[in-house]
Amino acid sequence: MGLLEATFLGMAAVSAAAFDGWNDFNGVARVTNAAHEVLFQKEYGFLNIPYKDPMPADAIFPVASNTKLYVAVALYQLQEAGKVDLNASIADYLNAKDLKNFGMHGTRKYCPKVAGSSECQVVRFVDLLAMSSGIPNPPFRDYFLPYAGSIGLTVKLFINQDLLFIPGTEYDYSNSAFILAGYFVEKLSGKSLREYLQKHIISVLEQSSTEYDPYDYQLSMAGDRRKRVYEYYQYRDPKTHEIYATGECRDEFDLGTANGAGGVLSTVADEQLFYYTLFNFSKDAMGKPLLQDPRSLIDLVRPRMPTSPEQKGGYFWYAQGLLSLCNWSVDHEGCDVIPNIIGYEGGLMCVHTANLLDLHVHPAVMTSVYSSTVVFDVKKALVKKMQASKTGDFLEASDRWPQQMEVSKMAWKLHNEVLNQSKQREKMEWKVRGIILP
Ligand SMILES: *[C@@H]1O[C@H](CO)[C@@H](O)[C@H](O)[C@H]1NC(C)=O
Ligand SMILES: *[C@@H]1O[C@H](CO)[C@@H](O)[C@H](O)[C@H]1NC(C)=O
Ligand SMILES: *[C@@H]1O[C@H](CO)[C@@H](O)[C@H](O)[C@H]1NC(C)=O
Ligand SMILES: *[C@@H]1O[C@H](CO)[C@@H](O)[C@H](O)[C@H]1NC(C)=O
C-alpha cells in the first residue's frame, strides 16, 4: 500500500467515526507506521481561538507526563555510563549534602520507613521509575507552586513522609518519584536536567521542535514559539453540543518545581520520532543511538507493576516511565521481551497528549492524539448559578480528568479504525520475536 493510498484510506473513513461529536476538538491527530508511512494526519480547530489561527500540524504542546520517559532513558544512559546501578538503593547515592537540601539536617543516611515500623526500607531506582517506591505524592498543587527553581526544596515536601507501602510491592502513581529521579539525573551527570536532556536525547534524535523547559518557554525556545498551543476550556451544551463559553486556561500549572515529572514541550512528529527510535526492536537497533546496551531497552520496557489489582495477569502494566500493555494470558514470555503496546499520556489542566505504539502489528503503528482544550458538558443554568455564587473556578482538576480521558479514548478509537482499514495488517505472533541477548 503506497503512502497516498494509505493517507486517503485513513482520512476518508476515519475522520467520520473516531471524531464524531468532536467538531469542537482543538488539536492534532496522527497515525504512522514504522515503514515511515503516514496513515492518518489531521489538525482540528484552532491554535488560538479568538484569532481563529488554524491548528498547525507541528503545533507545540506541553507533553506533561510524557516527560517521564525522557527521565527514565536518562537514568538508563547514566547506568550505561557506569554512574549508577539502577537495581541499587537510592540511599547509597544520597550524601549528607543531598539530605541537607531535602531538609534532613544532620542525617547521614536516608532511611525511609512505612508507618508503624522503625526499619529502614530499600527504595531502588527501578522502584522510582516503576511507580512502586511508595513515596507519596504531596497534595496536588503544592509542588507546582511554592518552590520555584529548587528541586531540593520540592523533594523536601515528600521525602520525609512515611512510605505508603514496602517498596516494590505495590503500584502508586507518584510524580514525587520522578521529581526525585530528575534530581538524580542532575546529581549523577553534573548537569541541569535541561542541559542533560538537550545533549543526550533531544540533540541525538534531532527533535527540532522539542525542548525541556519546565518554565514553559521562559528559558529559551527550540521550535517556533508562535506554534505553541494556547490552552482553553470550553463549556458545551450536553444535548445540542453547542459551545456557549470559551475560557483561557489561565490557571495552568507552573511545572518549574516538578522537574522530571513534566516539562517537555514537543510536537506529535517529534514524540513519534522518539518512540520509533527508542522502541526499535530490530537486532541492529535495540534503542540505538539513545541506548547502547540491548539489555537497557529490555529492562526499560519489561512490565513490572500491574496498574491496579484487577490488572494482575491483565493488560496495563507499568514499566519504567512508560506503560507496557501485555496480554499475559496469551504468552507470558512474549510479554517479558516485547510488550504488545507501549503507551503513555500526559495531561495538565487543559492539555492532554496521548501516545500509543502498537508493536503487535507489522509494521508497528503509532497513534498520537494531542488536545489543547478541555471540553465540559455542562448545562448553562449550572454555570450561571456558579458564576452568581462567586466561588471562582468550580471545575477543579478532578473534574477535568474524566474529560481529558476522552482524548485517550479518541486515540484508541482512531488507532483501531486505522488498523481495521489497513489491508496490510498482519498480526505478530506472540512468540515470534526471539531477541537473542549478548
Ligand atoms: C529500526 O532499525 C532498523 C535497523 O537499524 C532500521 O532499518 C529501521 O528503519 C528502524 N525503524 C524505524 C521505524 O526507525
Ligand atoms: C537488574 O536486575 C534485573 C533483574 O532482577 C536484571 O535483569 C538486570 O540486568 C539488572 N541490572 C543491572 C545493571 O545489573
Ligand atoms: C488476551 O488474549 C485472550 C486470548 O486470545 C483474549 O481472549 C483476550 O481478550 C485478550 N485480552 C486483551 C486485554 O486483549
Ligand atoms: C472494520 O471494518 C469493517 C468493514 O471494512 C466494518 O464493518 C467494521 O465495523 C469495522 N470494525 C471496527 C471495529 O471499526
PDB file of C-alpha atoms in Angstrom, residues 75 78-79 82-99 102 108-110 123-125 180 183-184 187-188:
ATOM      1  CA  LEU A  75      18.868   7.172  34.044  1.00  0.00           C
ATOM      2  CA  LEU A  78      23.739   7.059  33.177  1.00  0.00           C
ATOM      3  CA  GLN A  79      23.736   3.387  34.162  1.00  0.00           C
ATOM      4  CA  GLY A  82      28.783   3.470  34.894  1.00  0.00           C
ATOM      5  CA  LYS A  83      27.447   6.272  37.090  1.00  0.00           C
ATOM      6  CA  VAL A  84      24.654   4.324  38.765  1.00  0.00           C
ATOM      7  CA  ASP A  85      23.262   0.841  39.320  1.00  0.00           C
ATOM      8  CA  LEU A  86      19.512   1.165  38.918  1.00  0.00           C
ATOM      9  CA  ASN A  87      18.936  -2.013  40.928  1.00  0.00           C
ATOM     10  CA  ALA A  88      20.691  -0.418  43.906  1.00  0.00           C
ATOM     11  CA  SER A  89      19.165   1.525  46.774  1.00  0.00           C
ATOM     12  CA  ILE A  90      18.844   5.267  46.208  1.00  0.00           C
ATOM     13  CA  ALA A  91      20.076   5.716  49.790  1.00  0.00           C
ATOM     14  CA  ASP A  92      23.552   4.676  48.594  1.00  0.00           C
ATOM     15  CA  TYR A  93      23.609   7.693  46.274  1.00  0.00           C
ATOM     16  CA  LEU A  94      22.487  10.367  48.737  1.00  0.00           C
ATOM     17  CA  ASN A  95      25.117  12.067  50.888  1.00  0.00           C
ATOM     18  CA  ALA A  96      24.784  14.456  53.812  1.00  0.00           C
ATOM     19  CA  LYS A  97      24.696  17.424  51.433  1.00  0.00           C
ATOM     20  CA  ASP A  98      21.759  16.000  49.475  1.00  0.00           C
ATOM     21  CA  LEU A  99      19.922  15.229  52.688  1.00  0.00           C
ATOM     22  CA  PHE A 102      15.983  17.896  51.488  1.00  0.00           C
ATOM     23  CA  ARG A 108      23.817  10.750  57.334  1.00  0.00           C
ATOM     24  CA  LYS A 109      21.773   8.017  55.712  1.00  0.00           C
ATOM     25  CA  TYR A 110      18.372   8.166  54.052  1.00  0.00           C
ATOM     26  CA  VAL A 123      13.897   2.189  47.619  1.00  0.00           C
ATOM     27  CA  ARG A 124      15.680   1.259  44.408  1.00  0.00           C
ATOM     28  CA  PHE A 125      15.950   3.438  41.317  1.00  0.00           C
ATOM     29  CA  LEU A 180      13.446  12.629  42.726  1.00  0.00           C
ATOM     30  CA  TYR A 183      17.190  15.242  40.938  1.00  0.00           C
ATOM     31  CA  PHE A 184      19.356  12.154  40.423  1.00  0.00           C
ATOM     32  CA  LYS A 187      23.383  14.897  40.550  1.00  0.00           C
ATOM     33  CA  LEU A 188      24.832  11.931  38.624  1.00  0.00           C
TER      34      LEU A 188
END
